[in-house]
Coordinates of C-alpha atoms in Angstrom, one line a residue:
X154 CA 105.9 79.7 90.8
X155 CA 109.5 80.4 90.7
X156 CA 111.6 81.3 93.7
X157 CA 114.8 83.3 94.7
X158 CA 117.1 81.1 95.9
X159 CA 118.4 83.4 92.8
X160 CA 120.4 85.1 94.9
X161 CA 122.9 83.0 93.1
X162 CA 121.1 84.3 89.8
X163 CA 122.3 87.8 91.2
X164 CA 125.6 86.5 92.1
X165 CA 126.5 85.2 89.3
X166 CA 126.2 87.9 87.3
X167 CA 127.9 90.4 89.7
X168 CA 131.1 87.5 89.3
X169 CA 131.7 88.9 85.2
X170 CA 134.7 90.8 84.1
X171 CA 132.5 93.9 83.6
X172 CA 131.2 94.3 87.2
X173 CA 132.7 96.8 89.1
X174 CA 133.1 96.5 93.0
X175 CA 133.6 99.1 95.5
X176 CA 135.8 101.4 93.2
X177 CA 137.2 104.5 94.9
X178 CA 135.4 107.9 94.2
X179 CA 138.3 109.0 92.1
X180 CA 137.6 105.9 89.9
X181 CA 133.8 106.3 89.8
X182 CA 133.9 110.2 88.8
X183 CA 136.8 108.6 85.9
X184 CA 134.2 106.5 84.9
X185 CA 131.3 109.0 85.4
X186 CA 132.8 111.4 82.9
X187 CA 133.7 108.5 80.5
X188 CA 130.9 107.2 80.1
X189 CA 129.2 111.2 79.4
X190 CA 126.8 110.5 82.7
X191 CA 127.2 113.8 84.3
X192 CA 129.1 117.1 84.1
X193 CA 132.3 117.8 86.3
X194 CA 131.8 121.1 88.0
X195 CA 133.3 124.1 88.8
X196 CA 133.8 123.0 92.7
X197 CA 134.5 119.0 91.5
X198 CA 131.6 117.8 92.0
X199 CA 129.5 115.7 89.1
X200 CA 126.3 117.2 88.0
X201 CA 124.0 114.6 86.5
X202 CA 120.0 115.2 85.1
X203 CA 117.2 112.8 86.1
X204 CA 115.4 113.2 83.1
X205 CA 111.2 112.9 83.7
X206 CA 111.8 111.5 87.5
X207 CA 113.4 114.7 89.7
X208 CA 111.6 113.3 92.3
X209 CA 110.4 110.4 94.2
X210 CA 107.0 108.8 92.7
X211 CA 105.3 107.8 95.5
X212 CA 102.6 105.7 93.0
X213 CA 105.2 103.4 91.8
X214 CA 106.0 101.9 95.0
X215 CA 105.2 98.5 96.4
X216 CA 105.9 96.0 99.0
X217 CA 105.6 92.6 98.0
X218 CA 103.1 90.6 99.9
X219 CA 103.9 87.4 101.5
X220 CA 104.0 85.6 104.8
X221 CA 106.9 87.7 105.9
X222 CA 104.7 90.9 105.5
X223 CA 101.2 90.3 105.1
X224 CA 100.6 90.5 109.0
X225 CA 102.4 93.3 109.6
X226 CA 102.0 95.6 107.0
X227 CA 100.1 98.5 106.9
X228 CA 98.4 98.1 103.2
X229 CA 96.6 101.1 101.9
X230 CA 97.8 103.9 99.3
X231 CA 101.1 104.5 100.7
X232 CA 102.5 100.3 101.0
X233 CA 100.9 99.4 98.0
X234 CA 100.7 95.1 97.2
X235 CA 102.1 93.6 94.8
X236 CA 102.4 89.4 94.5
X237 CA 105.3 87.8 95.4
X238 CA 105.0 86.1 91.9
X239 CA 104.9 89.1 89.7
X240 CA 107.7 90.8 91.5
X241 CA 109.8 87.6 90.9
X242 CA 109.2 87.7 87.4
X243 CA 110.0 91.4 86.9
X244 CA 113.8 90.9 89.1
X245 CA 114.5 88.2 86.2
X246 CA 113.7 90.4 83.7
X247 CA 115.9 93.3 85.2
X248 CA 118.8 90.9 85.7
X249 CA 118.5 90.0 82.2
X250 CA 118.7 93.6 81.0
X251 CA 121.5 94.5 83.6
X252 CA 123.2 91.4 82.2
X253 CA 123.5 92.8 78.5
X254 CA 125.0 95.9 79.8
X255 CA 129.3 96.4 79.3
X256 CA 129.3 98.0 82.9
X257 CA 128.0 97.7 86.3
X258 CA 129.1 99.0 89.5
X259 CA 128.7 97.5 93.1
X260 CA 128.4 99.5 96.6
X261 CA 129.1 97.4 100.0
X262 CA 128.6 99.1 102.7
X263 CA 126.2 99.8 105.9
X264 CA 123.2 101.0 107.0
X265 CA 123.4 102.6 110.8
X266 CA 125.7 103.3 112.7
X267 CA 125.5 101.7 115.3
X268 CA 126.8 98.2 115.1
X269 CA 124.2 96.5 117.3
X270 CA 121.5 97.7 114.6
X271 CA 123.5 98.2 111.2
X272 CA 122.3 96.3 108.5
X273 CA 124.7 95.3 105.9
X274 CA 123.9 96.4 102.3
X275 CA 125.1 95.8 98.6
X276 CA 123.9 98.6 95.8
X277 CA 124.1 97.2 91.8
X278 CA 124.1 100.0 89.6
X279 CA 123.4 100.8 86.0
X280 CA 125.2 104.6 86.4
X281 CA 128.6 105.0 88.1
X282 CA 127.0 108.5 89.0
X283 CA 124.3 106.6 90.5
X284 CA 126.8 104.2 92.8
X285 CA 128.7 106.9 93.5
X286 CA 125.5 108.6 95.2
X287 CA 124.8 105.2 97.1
X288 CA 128.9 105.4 98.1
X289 CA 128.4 108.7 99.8
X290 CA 125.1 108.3 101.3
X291 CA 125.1 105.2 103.0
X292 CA 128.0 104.3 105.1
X293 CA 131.5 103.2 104.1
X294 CA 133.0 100.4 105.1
X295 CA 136.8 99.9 106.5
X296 CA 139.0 97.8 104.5
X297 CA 138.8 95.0 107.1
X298 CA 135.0 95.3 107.5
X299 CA 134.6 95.0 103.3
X300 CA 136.4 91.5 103.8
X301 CA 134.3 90.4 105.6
X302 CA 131.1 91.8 104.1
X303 CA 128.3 89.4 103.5
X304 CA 125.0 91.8 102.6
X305 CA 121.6 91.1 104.0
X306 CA 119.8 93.2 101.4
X307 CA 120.5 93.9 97.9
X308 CA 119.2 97.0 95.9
X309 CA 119.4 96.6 92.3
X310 CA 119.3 99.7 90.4
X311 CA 118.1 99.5 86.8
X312 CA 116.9 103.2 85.1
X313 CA 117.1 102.2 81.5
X314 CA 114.3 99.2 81.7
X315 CA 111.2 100.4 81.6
X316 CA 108.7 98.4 82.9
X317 CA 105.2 97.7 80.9
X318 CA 102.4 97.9 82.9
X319 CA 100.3 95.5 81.1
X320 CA 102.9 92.7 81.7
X321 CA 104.9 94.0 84.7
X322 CA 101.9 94.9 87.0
X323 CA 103.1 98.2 87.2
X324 CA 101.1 101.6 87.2
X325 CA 104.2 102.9 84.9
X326 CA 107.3 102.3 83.2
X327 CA 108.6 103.2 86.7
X328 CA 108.7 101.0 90.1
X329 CA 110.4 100.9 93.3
X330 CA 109.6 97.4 94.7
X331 CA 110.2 96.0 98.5
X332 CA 110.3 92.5 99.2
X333 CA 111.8 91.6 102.9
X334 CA 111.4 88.2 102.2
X335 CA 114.1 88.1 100.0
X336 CA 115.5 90.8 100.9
X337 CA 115.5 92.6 97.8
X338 CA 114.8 95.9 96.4
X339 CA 114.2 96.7 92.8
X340 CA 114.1 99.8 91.1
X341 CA 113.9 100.5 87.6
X342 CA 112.5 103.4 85.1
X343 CA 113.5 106.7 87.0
X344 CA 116.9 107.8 87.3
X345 CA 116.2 109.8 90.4
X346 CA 118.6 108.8 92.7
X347 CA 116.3 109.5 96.1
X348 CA 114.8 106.4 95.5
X349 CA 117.9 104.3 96.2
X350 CA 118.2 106.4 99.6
X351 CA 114.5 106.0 100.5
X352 CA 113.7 102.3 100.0
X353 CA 116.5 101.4 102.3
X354 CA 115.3 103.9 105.1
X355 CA 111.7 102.2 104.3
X356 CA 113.7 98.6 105.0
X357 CA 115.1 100.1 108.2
X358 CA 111.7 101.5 109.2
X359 CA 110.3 97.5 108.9
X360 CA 113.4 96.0 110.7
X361 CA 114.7 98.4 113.5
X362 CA 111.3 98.0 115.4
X363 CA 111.7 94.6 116.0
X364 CA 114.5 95.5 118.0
X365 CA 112.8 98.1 120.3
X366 CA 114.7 100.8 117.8
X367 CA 112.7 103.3 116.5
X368 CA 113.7 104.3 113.2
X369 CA 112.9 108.3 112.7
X370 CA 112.7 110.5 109.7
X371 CA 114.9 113.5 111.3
X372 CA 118.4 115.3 111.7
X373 CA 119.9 115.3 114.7
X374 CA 122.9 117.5 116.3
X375 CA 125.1 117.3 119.4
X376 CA 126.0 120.6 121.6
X377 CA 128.6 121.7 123.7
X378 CA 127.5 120.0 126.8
X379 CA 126.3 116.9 125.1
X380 CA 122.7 117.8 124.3
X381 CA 121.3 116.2 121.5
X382 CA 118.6 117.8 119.7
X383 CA 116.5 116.1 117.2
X384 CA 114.8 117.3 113.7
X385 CA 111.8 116.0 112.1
X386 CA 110.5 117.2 109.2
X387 CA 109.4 116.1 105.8
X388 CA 111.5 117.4 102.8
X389 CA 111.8 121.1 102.6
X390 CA 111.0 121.7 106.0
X391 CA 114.7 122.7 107.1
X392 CA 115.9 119.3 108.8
X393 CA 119.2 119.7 106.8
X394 CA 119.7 123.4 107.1
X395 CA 118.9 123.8 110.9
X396 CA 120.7 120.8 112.2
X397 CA 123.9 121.9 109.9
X398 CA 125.1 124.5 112.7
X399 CA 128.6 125.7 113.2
X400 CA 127.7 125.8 117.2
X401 CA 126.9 122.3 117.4
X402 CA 128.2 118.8 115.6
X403 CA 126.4 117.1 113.4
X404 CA 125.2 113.7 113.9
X405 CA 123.3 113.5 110.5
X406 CA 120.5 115.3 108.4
X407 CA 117.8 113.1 107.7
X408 CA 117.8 109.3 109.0
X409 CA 118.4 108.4 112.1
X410 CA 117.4 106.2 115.0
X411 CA 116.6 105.5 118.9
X412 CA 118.2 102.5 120.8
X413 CA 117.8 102.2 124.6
X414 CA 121.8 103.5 123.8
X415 CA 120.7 106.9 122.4
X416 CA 120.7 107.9 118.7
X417 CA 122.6 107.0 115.7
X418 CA 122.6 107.7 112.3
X419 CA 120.9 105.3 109.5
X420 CA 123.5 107.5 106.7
X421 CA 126.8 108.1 106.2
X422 CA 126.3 111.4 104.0
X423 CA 123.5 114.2 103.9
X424 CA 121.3 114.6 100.8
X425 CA 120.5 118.4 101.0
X426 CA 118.0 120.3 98.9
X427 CA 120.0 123.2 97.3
X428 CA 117.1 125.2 95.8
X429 CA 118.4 129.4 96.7
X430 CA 121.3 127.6 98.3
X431 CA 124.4 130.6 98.8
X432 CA 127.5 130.7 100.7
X433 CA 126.5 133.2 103.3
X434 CA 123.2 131.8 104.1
X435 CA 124.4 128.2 104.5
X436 CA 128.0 127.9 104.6
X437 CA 128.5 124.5 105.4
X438 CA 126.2 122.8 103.0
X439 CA 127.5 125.7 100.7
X440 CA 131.2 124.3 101.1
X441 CA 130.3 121.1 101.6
X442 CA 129.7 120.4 97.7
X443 CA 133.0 119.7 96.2
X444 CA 135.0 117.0 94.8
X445 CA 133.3 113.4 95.1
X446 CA 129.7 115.2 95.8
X447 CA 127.0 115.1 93.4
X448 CA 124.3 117.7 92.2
X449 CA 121.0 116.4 90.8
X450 CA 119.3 118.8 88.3
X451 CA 121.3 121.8 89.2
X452 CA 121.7 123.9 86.0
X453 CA 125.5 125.2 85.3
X454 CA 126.4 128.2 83.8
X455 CA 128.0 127.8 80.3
X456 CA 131.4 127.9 80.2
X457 CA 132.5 128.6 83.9
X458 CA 130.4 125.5 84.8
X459 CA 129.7 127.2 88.1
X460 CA 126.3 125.7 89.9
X461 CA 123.1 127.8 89.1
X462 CA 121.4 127.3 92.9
X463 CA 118.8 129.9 92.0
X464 CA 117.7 128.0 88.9
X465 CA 114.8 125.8 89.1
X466 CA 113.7 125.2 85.5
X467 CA 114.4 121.6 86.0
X468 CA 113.1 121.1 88.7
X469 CA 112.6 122.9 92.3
X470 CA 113.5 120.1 93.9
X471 CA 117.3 120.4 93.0
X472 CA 119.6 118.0 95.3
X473 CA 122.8 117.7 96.7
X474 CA 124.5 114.3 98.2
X475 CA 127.8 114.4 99.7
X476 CA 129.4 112.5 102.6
X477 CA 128.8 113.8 106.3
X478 CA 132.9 114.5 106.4
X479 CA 132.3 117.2 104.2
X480 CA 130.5 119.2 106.8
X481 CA 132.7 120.8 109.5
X482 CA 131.7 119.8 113.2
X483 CA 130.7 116.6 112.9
X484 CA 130.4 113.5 115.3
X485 CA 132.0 110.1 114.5
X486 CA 131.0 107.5 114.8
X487 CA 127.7 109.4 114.3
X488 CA 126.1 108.0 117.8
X489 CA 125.1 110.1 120.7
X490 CA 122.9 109.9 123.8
X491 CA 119.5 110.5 124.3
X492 CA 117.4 113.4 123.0
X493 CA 117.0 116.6 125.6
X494 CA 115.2 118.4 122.8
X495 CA 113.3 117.4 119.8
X496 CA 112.0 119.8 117.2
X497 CA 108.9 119.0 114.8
X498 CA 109.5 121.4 111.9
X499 CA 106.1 122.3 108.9
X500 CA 105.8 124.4 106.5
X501 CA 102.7 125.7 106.6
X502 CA 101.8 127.5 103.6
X503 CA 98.6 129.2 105.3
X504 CA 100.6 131.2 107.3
X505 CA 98.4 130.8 110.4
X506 CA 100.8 128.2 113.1
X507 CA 103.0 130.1 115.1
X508 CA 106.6 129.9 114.4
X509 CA 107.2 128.4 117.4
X510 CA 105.5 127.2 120.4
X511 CA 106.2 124.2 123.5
X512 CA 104.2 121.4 123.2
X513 CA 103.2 118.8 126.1
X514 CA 103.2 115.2 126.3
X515 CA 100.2 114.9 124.8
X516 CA 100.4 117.6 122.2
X517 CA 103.4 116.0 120.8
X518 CA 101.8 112.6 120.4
X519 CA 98.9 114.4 118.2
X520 CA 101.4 116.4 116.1
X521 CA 103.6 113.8 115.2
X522 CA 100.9 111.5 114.3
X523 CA 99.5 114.3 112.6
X524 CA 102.3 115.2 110.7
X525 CA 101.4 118.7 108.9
X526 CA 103.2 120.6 106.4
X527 CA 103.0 121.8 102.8
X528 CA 104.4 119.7 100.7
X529 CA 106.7 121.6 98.7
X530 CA 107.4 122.0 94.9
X531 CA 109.4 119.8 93.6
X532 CA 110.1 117.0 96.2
X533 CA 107.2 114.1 94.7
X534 CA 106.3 114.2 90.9
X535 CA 103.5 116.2 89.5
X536 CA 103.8 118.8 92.7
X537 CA 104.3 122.4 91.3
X538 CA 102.9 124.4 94.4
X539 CA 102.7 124.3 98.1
X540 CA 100.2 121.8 99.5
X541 CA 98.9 121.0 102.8
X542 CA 99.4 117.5 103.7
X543 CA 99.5 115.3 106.6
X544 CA 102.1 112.5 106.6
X545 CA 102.1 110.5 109.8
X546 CA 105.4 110.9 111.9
X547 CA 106.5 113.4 109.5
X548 CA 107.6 110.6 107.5
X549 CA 104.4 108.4 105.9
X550 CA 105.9 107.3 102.5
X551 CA 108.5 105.4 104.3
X552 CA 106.9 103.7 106.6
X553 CA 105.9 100.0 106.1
X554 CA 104.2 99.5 110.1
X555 CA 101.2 101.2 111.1
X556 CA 102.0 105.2 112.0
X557 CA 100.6 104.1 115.9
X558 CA 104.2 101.6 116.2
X559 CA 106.1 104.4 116.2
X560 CA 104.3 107.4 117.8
X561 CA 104.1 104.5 120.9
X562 CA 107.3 103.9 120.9
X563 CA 108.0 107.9 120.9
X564 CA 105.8 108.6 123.6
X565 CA 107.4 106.2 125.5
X566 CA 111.3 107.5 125.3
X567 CA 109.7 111.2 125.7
X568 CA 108.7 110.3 129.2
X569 CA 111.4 107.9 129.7
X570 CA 114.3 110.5 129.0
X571 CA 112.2 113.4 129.8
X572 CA 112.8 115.6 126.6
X573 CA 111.2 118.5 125.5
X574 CA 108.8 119.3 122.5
X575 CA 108.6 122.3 119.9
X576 CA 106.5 122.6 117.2
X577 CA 108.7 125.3 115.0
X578 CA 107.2 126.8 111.4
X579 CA 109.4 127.5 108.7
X580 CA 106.9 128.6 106.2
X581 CA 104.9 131.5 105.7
X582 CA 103.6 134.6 107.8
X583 CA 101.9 137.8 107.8
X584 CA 99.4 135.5 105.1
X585 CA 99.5 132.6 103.1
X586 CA 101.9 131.3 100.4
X587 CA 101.6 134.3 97.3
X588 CA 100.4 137.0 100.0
X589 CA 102.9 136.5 103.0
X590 CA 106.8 135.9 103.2
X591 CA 108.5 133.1 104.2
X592 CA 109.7 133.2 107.7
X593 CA 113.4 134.5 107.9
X594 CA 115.5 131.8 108.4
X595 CA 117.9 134.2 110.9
X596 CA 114.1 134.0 113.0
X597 CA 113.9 130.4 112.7
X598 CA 117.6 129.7 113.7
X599 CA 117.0 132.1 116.8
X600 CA 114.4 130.4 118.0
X601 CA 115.4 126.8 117.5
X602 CA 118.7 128.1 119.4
X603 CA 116.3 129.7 122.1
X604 CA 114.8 126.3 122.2
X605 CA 117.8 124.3 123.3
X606 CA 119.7 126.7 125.7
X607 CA 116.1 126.1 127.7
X608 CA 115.4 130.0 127.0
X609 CA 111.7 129.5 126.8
X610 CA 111.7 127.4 130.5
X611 CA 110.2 130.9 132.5
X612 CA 109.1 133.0 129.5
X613 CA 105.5 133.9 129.5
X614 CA 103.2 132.1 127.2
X615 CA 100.3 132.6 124.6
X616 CA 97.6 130.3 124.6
X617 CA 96.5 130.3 120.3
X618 CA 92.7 129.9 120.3
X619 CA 92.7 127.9 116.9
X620 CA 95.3 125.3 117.8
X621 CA 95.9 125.3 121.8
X622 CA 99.4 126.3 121.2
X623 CA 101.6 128.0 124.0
X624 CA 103.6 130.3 122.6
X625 CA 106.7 132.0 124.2
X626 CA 105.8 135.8 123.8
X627 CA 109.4 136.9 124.1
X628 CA 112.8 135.2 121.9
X629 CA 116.2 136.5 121.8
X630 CA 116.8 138.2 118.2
X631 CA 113.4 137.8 117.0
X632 CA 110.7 140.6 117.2
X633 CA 107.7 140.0 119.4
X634 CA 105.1 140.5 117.3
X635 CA 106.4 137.8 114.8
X636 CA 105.9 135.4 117.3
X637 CA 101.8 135.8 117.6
X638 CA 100.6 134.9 113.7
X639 CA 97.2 136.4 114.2
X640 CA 99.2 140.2 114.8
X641 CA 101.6 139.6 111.3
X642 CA 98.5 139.6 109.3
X643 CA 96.6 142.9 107.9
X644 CA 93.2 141.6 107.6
X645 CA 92.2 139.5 111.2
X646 CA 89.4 138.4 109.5
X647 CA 91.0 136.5 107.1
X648 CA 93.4 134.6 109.3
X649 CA 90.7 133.7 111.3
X650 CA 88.6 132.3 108.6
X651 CA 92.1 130.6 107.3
X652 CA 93.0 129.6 111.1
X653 CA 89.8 127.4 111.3
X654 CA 90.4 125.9 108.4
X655 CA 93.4 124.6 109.1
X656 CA 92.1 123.7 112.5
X657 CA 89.3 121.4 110.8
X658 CA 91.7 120.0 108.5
X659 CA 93.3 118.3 111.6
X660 CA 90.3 117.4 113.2
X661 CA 89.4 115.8 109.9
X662 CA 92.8 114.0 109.2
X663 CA 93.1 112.8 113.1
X664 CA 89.6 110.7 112.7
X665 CA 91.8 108.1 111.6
X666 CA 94.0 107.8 114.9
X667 CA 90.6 107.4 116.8
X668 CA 92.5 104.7 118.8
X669 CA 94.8 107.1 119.6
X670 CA 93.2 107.6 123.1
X671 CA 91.2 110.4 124.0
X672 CA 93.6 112.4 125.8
X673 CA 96.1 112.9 122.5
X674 CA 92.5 113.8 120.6
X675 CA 91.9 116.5 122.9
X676 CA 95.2 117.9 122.6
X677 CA 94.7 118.8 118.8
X678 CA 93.4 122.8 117.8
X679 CA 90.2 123.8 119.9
X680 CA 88.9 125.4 117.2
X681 CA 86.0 122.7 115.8
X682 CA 83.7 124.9 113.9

């Protein structure tokens, strides 16, 4: 069998006259338009298209298997195998096809923050537009620190091979492919950026707990008296819009991490959804797209080129990346202390969880293993409409270790550093997705500020009969009978059939955490049937 000590195949070929390293932004969006990648926008920004891919595909991932990993990983549907052999003899293939192109560009940079825990990084690129996304994502080295930069994981980036599945051992002309033996990733066949992102917060997920880190799919913010609140959420849920909050800094919107230091950012930039995105409902992602950002499969209006946010016949899942200096109130370095509050956002499309209610201990142990939401339109191929789904620690597809790692090592800072636990609902009320509305985001922003001024510490509470949820009865700027679901909905008898549904649904999904221990089972809905 071949072997990579072909690192030196890789860099070799990133030593030829028609490699580009580390180019400025000004030079990428040069070469961006040059080369006809992507539109320049009214604001500055580059818009590019994605073609078939406008989201992740989940099915073409793998994780090589090998001594490194075999042990560790947790092998199923989500960390699909694939031999260390047949991912060797695809790389050579895509540095082959890399190697007959007139251009490639190069990213160096970081990822963390935190310079205990940051793991150095180099991007390879087919599209400028596409290093140009991994330049304002990840973070940016100084000039000193890119002298000095030797990377300990390479992604190589190759849209335009497509892979054949009854040579490449493939389930498409697409793949995303891990190995952490030698430290590689490979992507080729989709030109959805996300997957450049993603595969390097799946490497950190693999790494950082080693280190007693846990790595955590979430945005996280800093107030005025150095409370740190944390965000978790899969896509769509409102990580990126809640934690963007002119009251409070940002520390980032998506990735971050927990050292016995506090937290830090994985990123150096946000990738926001901008599906219905306007100026006056969120300013600062609004005004944070402009010169050096990039728009994914955002439609422009002819002529003024001005960004069509309310368009979605490419794709729902329409995406903005821009670094985190673009937002106003920010924290740098992005590294703060240790969580006070931490907020587990769903979207549940039945319209039966209460917008927001406190959890215990043990309640947040079974929700974040749990892991509800509807996935939304959009966000993974082949999704057109809201669907329930459970993805352990709000963050499944990323996550290489068993889901029980992490919620351990979760339960263990919540008790440690004492914060507190909401479980907040951004989806629908008064009845499910196509009957009810979506919960008004001036409610949700109330409540989540309710949340961490402590404004819920002596309120009265609701105990839900479905799900065992206490739920404040009273919220500054949000009218009370919002807050019970049951009481938004005309017909009781529907939400109580739709109520204990949901309810089995978890019961269902939590049989596989049955070594979870009995008190975190008990702590789901009390509804069994």
């Amino acid at each position: 069998m071949s072997t990579i000590n072909q690192m030196s195949q890789l860099k070799t070929m990133l030593r030829q006259d028609n490699v580009y390293h580390d180019l400025s932004v000004p030079q990428l969006v040069e070469n961006i338009l040059q080369r006809n990648e992507a539109d320049l926008t009214s604001s500055g920004a580059v818009r590019a298209t994605t073609g078939t891919y406008t989201g992740r595909s989940p099915q073409d991932k793998f994780i090589v298997r090998d001594q490194e990993s075999d042990s560790v990983v947790n092998w199923g549907p989500t960390n699909q195998a694939i031999d260390e052999e047949t991912f060797i003899n695809l790389y050579h293939k895509v540095l082959h096809h890399m190697g007959q192109n007139q251009q490639l560009f190069v990213f160096n940079g970081f990822a963390g923050a935190d310079h205990d825990h940051r793991l150095p990084i180099q991007v390879v690129t087919e599209f400028a537009w596409h290093n140009l996304f991994a330049r304002q994502l990840f973070i940016r080295p100084d000039t000193d620190e890119l002298k000095e930069h030797e990377p300990e994981f390479n992604v190589v980036s190759a849209p335009t091979f497509k892979a054949d599945p009854s040579k490449d051992g493939t389930h498409s002309e697409a793949f995303v492919m891990i190995s952490f033996k030698h430290r590689t990733v490979l992507i080729g066949g989709t030109e959805y950026a996300g997957e450049i992102k993603k595969s390097i917060f799946s490497v950190m997920n693999f790494l950082l707990p080693t280190k007693n880190v846990l790595p955590m799919h979430c945005s996280a913010n800093v107030g005025s008296k150095h409370d740190v609140a944390l965000f978790f959420g899969l896509s769509g849920t409102g990580k990126t819009t809640l934690s963007a909050d002119e009251h409070r800094r940002l520390i980032g919107d998506d990735e971050h991490a927990w050292s016995d230091h506090g937290v830090f950012n994985i990123e150096g930039g946000c990738y926001a959804k901008c599906i219905n995105l306007s100026q006056e409902k969120e300013p600062q992602i609004y005004n944070a797209i402009r010169f050096g950002s990039v728009l994914e499969n955002v439609n422009l209006t002819e002529g003024t080129r001005e960004p069509d946010f309310d368009d979605t016949s490419l794709t729902e899942n329409t995406r903005a990346a821009y670094p985190i200096q673009n937002i106003d109130h920010i924290i740098q370095p992005s590294i703060a202390g240790h969580p006070n509050t931490i907020i587990f956002l769903t979207a549940d499309a039945t319209g039966v969880l209460p917008p927001i209610s406190k959890l215990t201990k043990e309640q947040a142990m079974y929700h974040f293993l749990s892991g509800y939401t509807s996935k939304l339109a959009g966000t993974e191929r082949g999704v057109t409409s809201p669907q329930a789904t459970f993805s352990a620690c709000f963050g499944a597809p990323f996550l290489p270790l068993p889901p029980a790692t992490y919620a351990e090592m979760l339960g263990e800072k919540i008790d440690q550093y004492d914060s507190q636990v909401y479980l907040v609902n951004t989806g629908w009320t008064g009845g499910p997705y196509g009957e009810g509305k979506r919960m008004k985001l001036s409610y949700t922003r109330a409540m989540v500020q309710a949340a961490l001024e402590g404004a819920f510490d002596h309120v009265e509470t609701h105990q839900d009969p479905f799900f065992g949820l206490h739920i404040p009865l009273q919220c500054p700027g949000v009218p009370d009978e919002v807050l019970i679901p049951r009481q938004t909905w005309e017909d009781r008898v529907a939400y109580d059939q739709s109520a204990s549904q949901l309810a089995m649904k978890f019961h269902e999904n939590f049989k596989q955490f049955r070594h979870a221990g009995e008190n975190i089972a008990q702590a789901g809905p009390c509804y069994k049937g």
